[in-house]
Amino acid sequence: MMTLAAIAEKLGLKVLSGQSGMNRQVTGGYVSDLLSDVMGHAQAGHIWITLQTHKNVMAIASLKDLAAVILVTGHQPDEDTVLQSNEEEIPVLGTDLPAFEISGKLYELLKT
Amino acid sequence: MNQDSQSMHFEYNVEGGNFSRAGYASSEIKKLLKQLNVDMGIIKRTVVGCYEAEVNVVAHAYTGTIYVDLNTESITIRFQDEGPGIPDIDQAMVEGFSTASSKVREMGFGAGMGLPNIKKNADQMKISSIVGKGTTLEITMLLQ
């Protein structure tokens, strides 16, 4: 298993919020923009890759005990998303890459 | 809150239309079940059902109340809302069917997966609705 900090460094992810949660352990990932899909299928410790930026993303991340959220293609979190991310210590990370590319890189990194 | 050694009762309000608070009650229920040392696997399934049901109230109803009843054998959670109701429950249960607004869909809700998700995760689920009055959804999680 890898920590978020190690993954962020290797994939060049920006920490957009929730810095204090960067020592979380990552068990895998899930890619979806449908909230119920994530609710139904993501597992604790997963990184969630999405383009949704609103606060409900953090509600789901917290309820599902996810490790972090990666926002793709340069999307920025809403203000109240940042606040909840900091409060829950669940980081929101950012990349300029599209979901397909960052998912591939994260998969490569975690599969060993 | 009523509490004795055999059973406990809690209530939470849900505000229709207020997406910034969606998930708040589910989060409180999750904390409560953790404090009570409920099995983690049961908590996880309960949380999925609670969140979906809470979001349904937020997305479709005007107001709602969540009633949580716990005893040594089961957790029963009733979501009772005042809202438009569901004209055809069988149709609402079909995966992919949704009446959510386009605004709600753009946020990633309204994929028609909510009720099927609840059914998959709850040990028992009951739903009843009166058009023009509201909907009551009850999920039961068995502890033994």
PDB file of C-alpha atoms in Angstrom:
ATOM      1  CA  MET A   1       0.000   0.000   0.000  1.00  0.00           C
ATOM      2  CA  MET A   2       1.108   3.548  -0.662  1.00  0.00           C
ATOM      3  CA  THR A   3       0.401   6.803   1.112  1.00  0.00           C
ATOM      4  CA  LEU A   4      -1.357   9.665  -0.637  1.00  0.00           C
ATOM      5  CA  ALA A   5       1.776  11.781  -0.233  1.00  0.00           C
ATOM      6  CA  ALA A   6       3.875   9.244  -2.157  1.00  0.00           C
ATOM      7  CA  ILE A   7       1.227   8.928  -4.888  1.00  0.00           C
ATOM      8  CA  ALA A   8       0.825  12.704  -5.222  1.00  0.00           C
ATOM      9  CA  GLU A   9       4.563  13.092  -5.628  1.00  0.00           C
ATOM     10  CA  LYS A  10       4.891  10.325  -8.235  1.00  0.00           C
ATOM     11  CA  LEU A  11       1.901  11.515 -10.312  1.00  0.00           C
ATOM     12  CA  GLY A  12       2.526  15.241  -9.898  1.00  0.00           C
ATOM     13  CA  LEU A  13      -0.821  15.876  -8.210  1.00  0.00           C
ATOM     14  CA  LYS A  14      -1.503  19.265  -6.632  1.00  0.00           C
ATOM     15  CA  VAL A  15      -2.894  19.243  -3.101  1.00  0.00           C
ATOM     16  CA  LEU A  16      -5.931  21.537  -3.368  1.00  0.00           C
ATOM     17  CA  SER A  17      -7.226  20.977   0.179  1.00  0.00           C
ATOM     18  CA  GLY A  18      -7.145  18.595   3.125  1.00  0.00           C
ATOM     19  CA  GLN A  19      -3.336  18.668   3.411  1.00  0.00           C
ATOM     20  CA  SER A  20      -3.446  17.089   6.890  1.00  0.00           C
ATOM     21  CA  GLY A  21      -4.855  13.856   5.420  1.00  0.00           C
ATOM     22  CA  MET A  22      -1.913  13.209   3.102  1.00  0.00           C
ATOM     23  CA  ASN A  23      -0.599  10.349   5.242  1.00  0.00           C
ATOM     24  CA  ARG A  24      -3.706   8.229   4.465  1.00  0.00           C
ATOM     25  CA  GLN A  25      -3.107   4.789   2.980  1.00  0.00           C
ATOM     26  CA  VAL A  26      -4.543   4.074  -0.455  1.00  0.00           C
ATOM     27  CA  THR A  27      -6.077   0.684  -1.253  1.00  0.00           C
ATOM     28  CA  GLY A  28      -7.279   1.331  -4.811  1.00  0.00           C
ATOM     29  CA  GLY A  29      -9.285   3.697  -6.935  1.00  0.00           C
ATOM     30  CA  TYR A  30     -12.686   4.302  -8.487  1.00  0.00           C
ATOM     31  CA  VAL A  31     -13.596   6.486 -11.469  1.00  0.00           C
ATOM     32  CA  SER A  32     -17.097   7.906 -11.854  1.00  0.00           C
ATOM     33  CA  ASP A  33     -19.066  11.136 -12.044  1.00  0.00           C
ATOM     34  CA  LEU A  34     -22.312   9.532 -10.858  1.00  0.00           C
ATOM     35  CA  LEU A  35     -22.624   9.861  -7.111  1.00  0.00           C
ATOM     36  CA  SER A  36     -24.804   6.794  -6.576  1.00  0.00           C
ATOM     37  CA  ASP A  37     -22.337   4.717  -8.575  1.00  0.00           C
ATOM     38  CA  VAL A  38     -19.544   5.757  -6.223  1.00  0.00           C
ATOM     39  CA  MET A  39     -21.814   5.207  -3.215  1.00  0.00           C
ATOM     40  CA  GLY A  40     -22.557   1.699  -4.446  1.00  0.00           C
ATOM     41  CA  HIS A  41     -19.127   0.597  -5.624  1.00  0.00           C
ATOM     42  CA  ALA A  42     -16.188   2.547  -4.170  1.00  0.00           C
ATOM     43  CA  GLN A  43     -14.434   0.947  -1.211  1.00  0.00           C
ATOM     44  CA  ALA A  44     -12.827   2.390   1.912  1.00  0.00           C
ATOM     45  CA  GLY A  45      -9.305   3.630   1.159  1.00  0.00           C
ATOM     46  CA  HIS A  46     -10.001   4.258  -2.519  1.00  0.00           C
ATOM     47  CA  ILE A  47      -9.044   7.392  -4.412  1.00  0.00           C
ATOM     48  CA  TRP A  48     -12.074   8.737  -6.281  1.00  0.00           C
ATOM     49  CA  ILE A  49     -11.315  10.243  -9.701  1.00  0.00           C
ATOM     50  CA  THR A  50     -14.017  12.654 -10.926  1.00  0.00           C
ATOM     51  CA  LEU A  51     -14.858  16.023 -12.441  1.00  0.00           C
ATOM     52  CA  GLN A  52     -17.577  16.790  -9.876  1.00  0.00           C
ATOM     53  CA  THR A  53     -16.417  19.715  -7.724  1.00  0.00           C
ATOM     54  CA  HIS A  54     -19.354  20.363  -5.364  1.00  0.00           C
ATOM     55  CA  LYS A  55     -19.583  19.701  -1.661  1.00  0.00           C
ATOM     56  CA  ASN A  56     -21.613  16.497  -1.971  1.00  0.00           C
ATOM     57  CA  VAL A  57     -18.432  14.854  -3.234  1.00  0.00           C
ATOM     58  CA  MET A  58     -16.947  15.307   0.227  1.00  0.00           C
ATOM     59  CA  ALA A  59     -20.093  13.955   1.905  1.00  0.00           C
ATOM     60  CA  ILE A  60     -19.674  10.759  -0.096  1.00  0.00           C
ATOM     61  CA  ALA A  61     -15.897  10.613   0.416  1.00  0.00           C
ATOM     62  CA  SER A  62     -16.462  10.864   4.160  1.00  0.00           C
ATOM     63  CA  LEU A  63     -19.368   8.383   4.336  1.00  0.00           C
ATOM     64  CA  LYS A  64     -17.412   5.827   2.285  1.00  0.00           C
ATOM     65  CA  ASP A  65     -14.096   6.433   4.140  1.00  0.00           C
ATOM     66  CA  LEU A  66     -12.353   7.222   0.854  1.00  0.00           C
ATOM     67  CA  ALA A  67      -8.679   8.237   0.994  1.00  0.00           C
ATOM     68  CA  ALA A  68      -8.922  11.204  -1.385  1.00  0.00           C
ATOM     69  CA  VAL A  69     -10.576  12.770  -4.407  1.00  0.00           C
ATOM     70  CA  ILE A  70      -8.709  13.610  -7.624  1.00  0.00           C
ATOM     71  CA  LEU A  71     -10.275  16.335  -9.769  1.00  0.00           C
ATOM     72  CA  VAL A  72      -9.349  15.898 -13.424  1.00  0.00           C
ATOM     73  CA  THR A  73      -8.654  18.308 -16.329  1.00  0.00           C
ATOM     74  CA  GLY A  74      -7.794  21.233 -14.057  1.00  0.00           C
ATOM     75  CA  HIS A  75     -11.155  21.374 -12.252  1.00  0.00           C
ATOM     76  CA  GLN A  76     -11.084  23.304  -8.981  1.00  0.00           C
ATOM     77  CA  PRO A  77     -13.106  22.390  -5.871  1.00  0.00           C
ATOM     78  CA  ASP A  78     -15.965  24.697  -4.785  1.00  0.00           C
ATOM     79  CA  GLU A  79     -15.286  26.800  -1.687  1.00  0.00           C
ATOM     80  CA  ASP A  80     -17.465  24.692   0.610  1.00  0.00           C
ATOM     81  CA  THR A  81     -15.852  21.550  -0.804  1.00  0.00           C
ATOM     82  CA  VAL A  82     -12.467  22.890   0.333  1.00  0.00           C
ATOM     83  CA  LEU A  83     -13.851  23.650   3.797  1.00  0.00           C
ATOM     84  CA  GLN A  84     -15.281  20.152   4.268  1.00  0.00           C
ATOM     85  CA  SER A  85     -12.147  18.531   2.853  1.00  0.00           C
ATOM     86  CA  ASN A  86     -10.032  20.377   5.415  1.00  0.00           C
ATOM     87  CA  GLU A  87     -12.439  19.519   8.219  1.00  0.00           C
ATOM     88  CA  GLU A  88     -12.629  15.815   7.356  1.00  0.00           C
ATOM     89  CA  GLU A  89      -8.906  15.654   6.501  1.00  0.00           C
ATOM     90  CA  ILE A  90      -9.761  13.982   3.205  1.00  0.00           C
ATOM     91  CA  PRO A  91      -7.554  15.633   0.564  1.00  0.00           C
ATOM     92  CA  VAL A  92      -8.772  16.941  -2.785  1.00  0.00           C
ATOM     93  CA  LEU A  93      -5.972  16.578  -5.323  1.00  0.00           C
ATOM     94  CA  GLY A  94      -5.790  18.145  -8.748  1.00  0.00           C
ATOM     95  CA  THR A  95      -4.391  17.181 -12.133  1.00  0.00           C
ATOM     96  CA  ASP A  96      -4.537  18.731 -15.601  1.00  0.00           C
ATOM     97  CA  LEU A  97      -4.761  15.248 -17.122  1.00  0.00           C
ATOM     98  CA  PRO A  98      -8.107  13.775 -18.221  1.00  0.00           C
ATOM     99  CA  ALA A  99      -9.661  10.940 -16.202  1.00  0.00           C
ATOM    100  CA  PHE A 100      -8.484   8.196 -18.594  1.00  0.00           C
ATOM    101  CA  GLU A 101      -4.827   9.171 -18.318  1.00  0.00           C
ATOM    102  CA  ILE A 102      -4.644   9.767 -14.583  1.00  0.00           C
ATOM    103  CA  SER A 103      -6.566   6.520 -13.962  1.00  0.00           C
ATOM    104  CA  GLY A 104      -4.051   4.602 -16.075  1.00  0.00           C
ATOM    105  CA  LYS A 105      -1.117   6.081 -14.203  1.00  0.00           C
ATOM    106  CA  LEU A 106      -2.684   5.450 -10.795  1.00  0.00           C
ATOM    107  CA  TYR A 107      -3.539   1.882 -11.779  1.00  0.00           C
ATOM    108  CA  GLU A 108       0.059   1.255 -12.893  1.00  0.00           C
ATOM    109  CA  LEU A 109       1.336   2.620  -9.603  1.00  0.00           C
ATOM    110  CA  LEU A 110      -1.022   0.607  -7.385  1.00  0.00           C
ATOM    111  CA  LYS A 111      -1.140  -2.718  -9.216  1.00  0.00           C
ATOM    112  CA  THR A 112       2.168  -4.048  -7.901  1.00  0.00           C
TER     113      THR A 112
ATOM    114  CA  MET B   1     -33.730  10.725  22.260  1.00  0.00           C
ATOM    115  CA  ASN B   2     -35.277   7.954  24.337  1.00  0.00           C
ATOM    116  CA  GLN B   3     -32.968   5.408  25.761  1.00  0.00           C
ATOM    117  CA  ASP B   4     -33.272   2.311  27.873  1.00  0.00           C
ATOM    118  CA  SER B   5     -31.288  -0.893  27.923  1.00  0.00           C
ATOM    119  CA  GLN B   6     -33.440  -2.528  25.235  1.00  0.00           C
ATOM    120  CA  SER B   7     -34.036   0.084  22.574  1.00  0.00           C
ATOM    121  CA  MET B   8     -33.065   3.544  21.424  1.00  0.00           C
ATOM    122  CA  HIS B   9     -34.791   6.108  19.261  1.00  0.00           C
ATOM    123  CA  PHE B  10     -33.343   9.060  17.350  1.00  0.00           C
ATOM    124  CA  GLU B  11     -34.761  11.584  14.891  1.00  0.00           C
ATOM    125  CA  TYR B  12     -33.179  13.778  12.224  1.00  0.00           C
ATOM    126  CA  ASN B  13     -34.682  16.440   9.981  1.00  0.00           C
ATOM    127  CA  VAL B  14     -34.037  16.654   6.260  1.00  0.00           C
ATOM    128  CA  GLU B  15     -34.659  19.847   4.321  1.00  0.00           C
ATOM    129  CA  GLY B  16     -35.998  19.397   0.790  1.00  0.00           C
ATOM    130  CA  GLY B  17     -33.946  21.108  -1.897  1.00  0.00           C
ATOM    131  CA  ASN B  18     -30.965  21.888   0.325  1.00  0.00           C
ATOM    132  CA  PHE B  19     -28.142  19.954  -1.334  1.00  0.00           C
ATOM    133  CA  SER B  20     -25.451  21.598   0.761  1.00  0.00           C
ATOM    134  CA  ARG B  21     -26.780  19.643   3.751  1.00  0.00           C
ATOM    135  CA  ALA B  22     -27.421  16.395   1.881  1.00  0.00           C
ATOM    136  CA  GLY B  23     -25.646  13.584   3.694  1.00  0.00           C
ATOM    137  CA  TYR B  24     -25.517  15.372   7.039  1.00  0.00           C
ATOM    138  CA  ALA B  25     -28.079  13.113   8.717  1.00  0.00           C
ATOM    139  CA  SER B  26     -26.440  10.007   7.220  1.00  0.00           C
ATOM    140  CA  SER B  27     -23.133  11.152   8.637  1.00  0.00           C
ATOM    141  CA  GLU B  28     -24.724  11.566  12.096  1.00  0.00           C
ATOM    142  CA  ILE B  29     -26.256   8.090  11.850  1.00  0.00           C
ATOM    143  CA  LYS B  30     -22.888   6.629  10.833  1.00  0.00           C
ATOM    144  CA  LYS B  31     -21.230   8.259  13.874  1.00  0.00           C
ATOM    145  CA  LEU B  32     -23.993   6.942  16.122  1.00  0.00           C
ATOM    146  CA  LEU B  33     -23.645   3.351  14.864  1.00  0.00           C
ATOM    147  CA  LYS B  34     -19.860   3.534  15.261  1.00  0.00           C
ATOM    148  CA  GLN B  35     -20.246   4.727  18.857  1.00  0.00           C
ATOM    149  CA  LEU B  36     -22.566   1.797  19.492  1.00  0.00           C
ATOM    150  CA  ASN B  37     -19.952  -0.592  18.094  1.00  0.00           C
ATOM    151  CA  VAL B  38     -22.226  -1.943  15.386  1.00  0.00           C
ATOM    152  CA  ASP B  39     -20.398  -4.326  13.020  1.00  0.00           C
ATOM    153  CA  MET B  40     -18.448  -2.340  10.407  1.00  0.00           C
ATOM    154  CA  GLY B  41     -19.918  -4.317   7.494  1.00  0.00           C
ATOM    155  CA  ILE B  42     -23.446  -3.513   8.665  1.00  0.00           C
ATOM    156  CA  ILE B  43     -22.521   0.162   9.128  1.00  0.00           C
ATOM    157  CA  LYS B  44     -21.199   0.327   5.569  1.00  0.00           C
ATOM    158  CA  ARG B  45     -24.403  -1.098   4.101  1.00  0.00           C
ATOM    159  CA  THR B  46     -26.547   1.116   6.347  1.00  0.00           C
ATOM    160  CA  VAL B  47     -24.643   4.220   5.249  1.00  0.00           C
ATOM    161  CA  VAL B  48     -25.264   3.491   1.544  1.00  0.00           C
ATOM    162  CA  GLY B  49     -28.984   3.054   2.172  1.00  0.00           C
ATOM    163  CA  CYS B  50     -29.226   6.120   4.413  1.00  0.00           C
ATOM    164  CA  TYR B  51     -27.402   8.411   2.037  1.00  0.00           C
ATOM    165  CA  GLU B  52     -29.466   7.396  -0.973  1.00  0.00           C
ATOM    166  CA  ALA B  53     -32.713   7.762   0.963  1.00  0.00           C
ATOM    167  CA  GLU B  54     -31.648  11.121   2.412  1.00  0.00           C
ATOM    168  CA  VAL B  55     -30.720  12.429  -1.052  1.00  0.00           C
ATOM    169  CA  ASN B  56     -34.097  11.257  -2.376  1.00  0.00           C
ATOM    170  CA  VAL B  57     -35.820  13.419   0.234  1.00  0.00           C
ATOM    171  CA  VAL B  58     -33.568  16.390  -0.610  1.00  0.00           C
ATOM    172  CA  ALA B  59     -34.030  15.958  -4.371  1.00  0.00           C
ATOM    173  CA  HIS B  60     -37.762  15.243  -4.477  1.00  0.00           C
ATOM    174  CA  ALA B  61     -39.570  16.248  -1.262  1.00  0.00           C
ATOM    175  CA  TYR B  62     -40.277  19.490   0.622  1.00  0.00           C
ATOM    176  CA  THR B  63     -39.297  18.239   4.035  1.00  0.00           C
ATOM    177  CA  GLY B  64     -38.675  14.951   5.768  1.00  0.00           C
ATOM    178  CA  THR B  65     -37.892  13.255   9.047  1.00  0.00           C
ATOM    179  CA  ILE B  66     -35.658  10.258   9.642  1.00  0.00           C
ATOM    180  CA  TYR B  67     -36.648   7.995  12.538  1.00  0.00           C
ATOM    181  CA  VAL B  68     -33.975   5.595  13.748  1.00  0.00           C
ATOM    182  CA  ASP B  69     -34.920   2.741  16.069  1.00  0.00           C
ATOM    183  CA  LEU B  70     -32.317   0.369  17.405  1.00  0.00           C
ATOM    184  CA  ASN B  71     -32.584  -2.685  19.560  1.00  0.00           C
ATOM    185  CA  THR B  72     -30.385  -5.714  20.083  1.00  0.00           C
ATOM    186  CA  GLU B  73     -31.825  -7.458  17.024  1.00  0.00           C
ATOM    187  CA  SER B  74     -32.119  -4.793  14.361  1.00  0.00           C
ATOM    188  CA  ILE B  75     -31.810  -1.207  13.214  1.00  0.00           C
ATOM    189  CA  THR B  76     -34.902   0.251  11.575  1.00  0.00           C
ATOM    190  CA  ILE B  77     -34.645   3.566   9.760  1.00  0.00           C
ATOM    191  CA  ARG B  78     -37.783   5.263   8.455  1.00  0.00           C
ATOM    192  CA  PHE B  79     -37.594   8.165   6.003  1.00  0.00           C
ATOM    193  CA  GLN B  80     -40.921   9.955   6.033  1.00  0.00           C
ATOM    194  CA  ASP B  81     -41.333  12.914   3.717  1.00  0.00           C
ATOM    195  CA  GLU B  82     -43.901  15.467   2.696  1.00  0.00           C
ATOM    196  CA  GLY B  83     -43.638  15.733  -1.050  1.00  0.00           C
ATOM    197  CA  PRO B  84     -45.107  14.865  -4.412  1.00  0.00           C
ATOM    198  CA  GLY B  85     -45.097  11.124  -3.746  1.00  0.00           C
ATOM    199  CA  ILE B  86     -44.318   8.351  -6.231  1.00  0.00           C
ATOM    200  CA  PRO B  87     -47.128   7.443  -8.686  1.00  0.00           C
ATOM    201  CA  ASP B  88     -45.601   4.106  -9.744  1.00  0.00           C
ATOM    202  CA  ILE B  89     -43.262   2.489  -7.208  1.00  0.00           C
ATOM    203  CA  ASP B  90     -42.428  -0.496  -9.445  1.00  0.00           C
ATOM    204  CA  GLN B  91     -41.226   1.891 -12.123  1.00  0.00           C
ATOM    205  CA  ALA B  92     -39.231   3.922  -9.558  1.00  0.00           C
ATOM    206  CA  MET B  93     -37.455   0.729  -8.503  1.00  0.00           C
ATOM    207  CA  VAL B  94     -36.169   0.074 -12.033  1.00  0.00           C
ATOM    208  CA  GLU B  95     -32.446   0.828 -12.300  1.00  0.00           C
ATOM    209  CA  GLY B  96     -31.927   3.885 -14.498  1.00  0.00           C
ATOM    210  CA  PHE B  97     -35.419   5.330 -14.053  1.00  0.00           C
ATOM    211  CA  SER B  98     -35.340   8.848 -12.619  1.00  0.00           C
ATOM    212  CA  THR B  99     -37.549  11.915 -12.425  1.00  0.00           C
ATOM    213  CA  ALA B 100     -34.727  14.176 -11.167  1.00  0.00           C
ATOM    214  CA  SER B 101     -34.341  17.640 -12.695  1.00  0.00           C
ATOM    215  CA  SER B 102     -31.531  18.349 -15.164  1.00  0.00           C
ATOM    216  CA  LYS B 103     -29.807  20.555 -12.568  1.00  0.00           C
ATOM    217  CA  VAL B 104     -29.749  17.662 -10.111  1.00  0.00           C
ATOM    218  CA  ARG B 105     -28.476  15.299 -12.818  1.00  0.00           C
ATOM    219  CA  GLU B 106     -25.617  17.618 -13.726  1.00  0.00           C
ATOM    220  CA  MET B 107     -24.402  17.290 -10.145  1.00  0.00           C
ATOM    221  CA  GLY B 108     -24.147  13.536 -10.667  1.00  0.00           C
ATOM    222  CA  PHE B 109     -27.367  12.664  -8.855  1.00  0.00           C
ATOM    223  CA  GLY B 110     -30.500  11.307 -10.489  1.00  0.00           C
ATOM    224  CA  ALA B 111     -28.922   8.345 -12.255  1.00  0.00           C
ATOM    225  CA  GLY B 112     -31.824   6.141 -11.212  1.00  0.00           C
ATOM    226  CA  MET B 113     -29.576   4.065  -8.976  1.00  0.00           C
ATOM    227  CA  GLY B 114     -30.733   5.282  -5.567  1.00  0.00           C
ATOM    228  CA  LEU B 115     -33.616   2.944  -4.777  1.00  0.00           C
ATOM    229  CA  PRO B 116     -31.857  -0.101  -6.327  1.00  0.00           C
ATOM    230  CA  ASN B 117     -28.777   0.746  -4.193  1.00  0.00           C
ATOM    231  CA  ILE B 118     -30.941   0.863  -1.082  1.00  0.00           C
ATOM    232  CA  LYS B 119     -32.570  -2.465  -1.909  1.00  0.00           C
ATOM    233  CA  LYS B 120     -29.188  -4.097  -2.499  1.00  0.00           C
ATOM    234  CA  ASN B 121     -27.759  -2.925   0.818  1.00  0.00           C
ATOM    235  CA  ALA B 122     -30.699  -3.234   3.211  1.00  0.00           C
ATOM    236  CA  ASP B 123     -31.826  -6.525   4.726  1.00  0.00           C
ATOM    237  CA  GLN B 124     -35.443  -5.401   4.339  1.00  0.00           C
ATOM    238  CA  MET B 125     -36.976  -2.473   2.536  1.00  0.00           C
ATOM    239  CA  LYS B 126     -40.553  -1.193   2.507  1.00  0.00           C
ATOM    240  CA  ILE B 127     -41.841   1.747   0.543  1.00  0.00           C
ATOM    241  CA  SER B 128     -45.247   3.347   0.423  1.00  0.00           C
ATOM    242  CA  SER B 129     -46.385   6.570  -1.136  1.00  0.00           C
ATOM    243  CA  ILE B 130     -49.423   8.768  -1.566  1.00  0.00           C
ATOM    244  CA  VAL B 131     -49.315  11.066  -4.574  1.00  0.00           C
ATOM    245  CA  GLY B 132     -49.535  14.685  -3.449  1.00  0.00           C
ATOM    246  CA  LYS B 133     -48.771  13.821   0.166  1.00  0.00           C
ATOM    247  CA  GLY B 134     -45.458  12.075   0.471  1.00  0.00           C
ATOM    248  CA  THR B 135     -43.400   8.925   0.657  1.00  0.00           C
ATOM    249  CA  THR B 136     -42.299   6.658   3.476  1.00  0.00           C
ATOM    250  CA  LEU B 137     -39.319   4.382   3.019  1.00  0.00           C
ATOM    251  CA  GLU B 138     -38.266   1.994   5.745  1.00  0.00           C
ATOM    252  CA  ILE B 139     -35.084  -0.026   5.812  1.00  0.00           C
ATOM    253  CA  THR B 140     -34.197  -2.664   8.348  1.00  0.00           C
ATOM    254  CA  MET B 141     -30.737  -3.979   9.082  1.00  0.00           C
ATOM    255  CA  LEU B 142     -30.547  -7.238  11.008  1.00  0.00           C
ATOM    256  CA  LEU B 143     -27.868  -7.379  13.691  1.00  0.00           C
ATOM    257  CA  GLN B 144     -27.914 -11.134  14.264  1.00  0.00           C
TER     258      GLN B 144
END
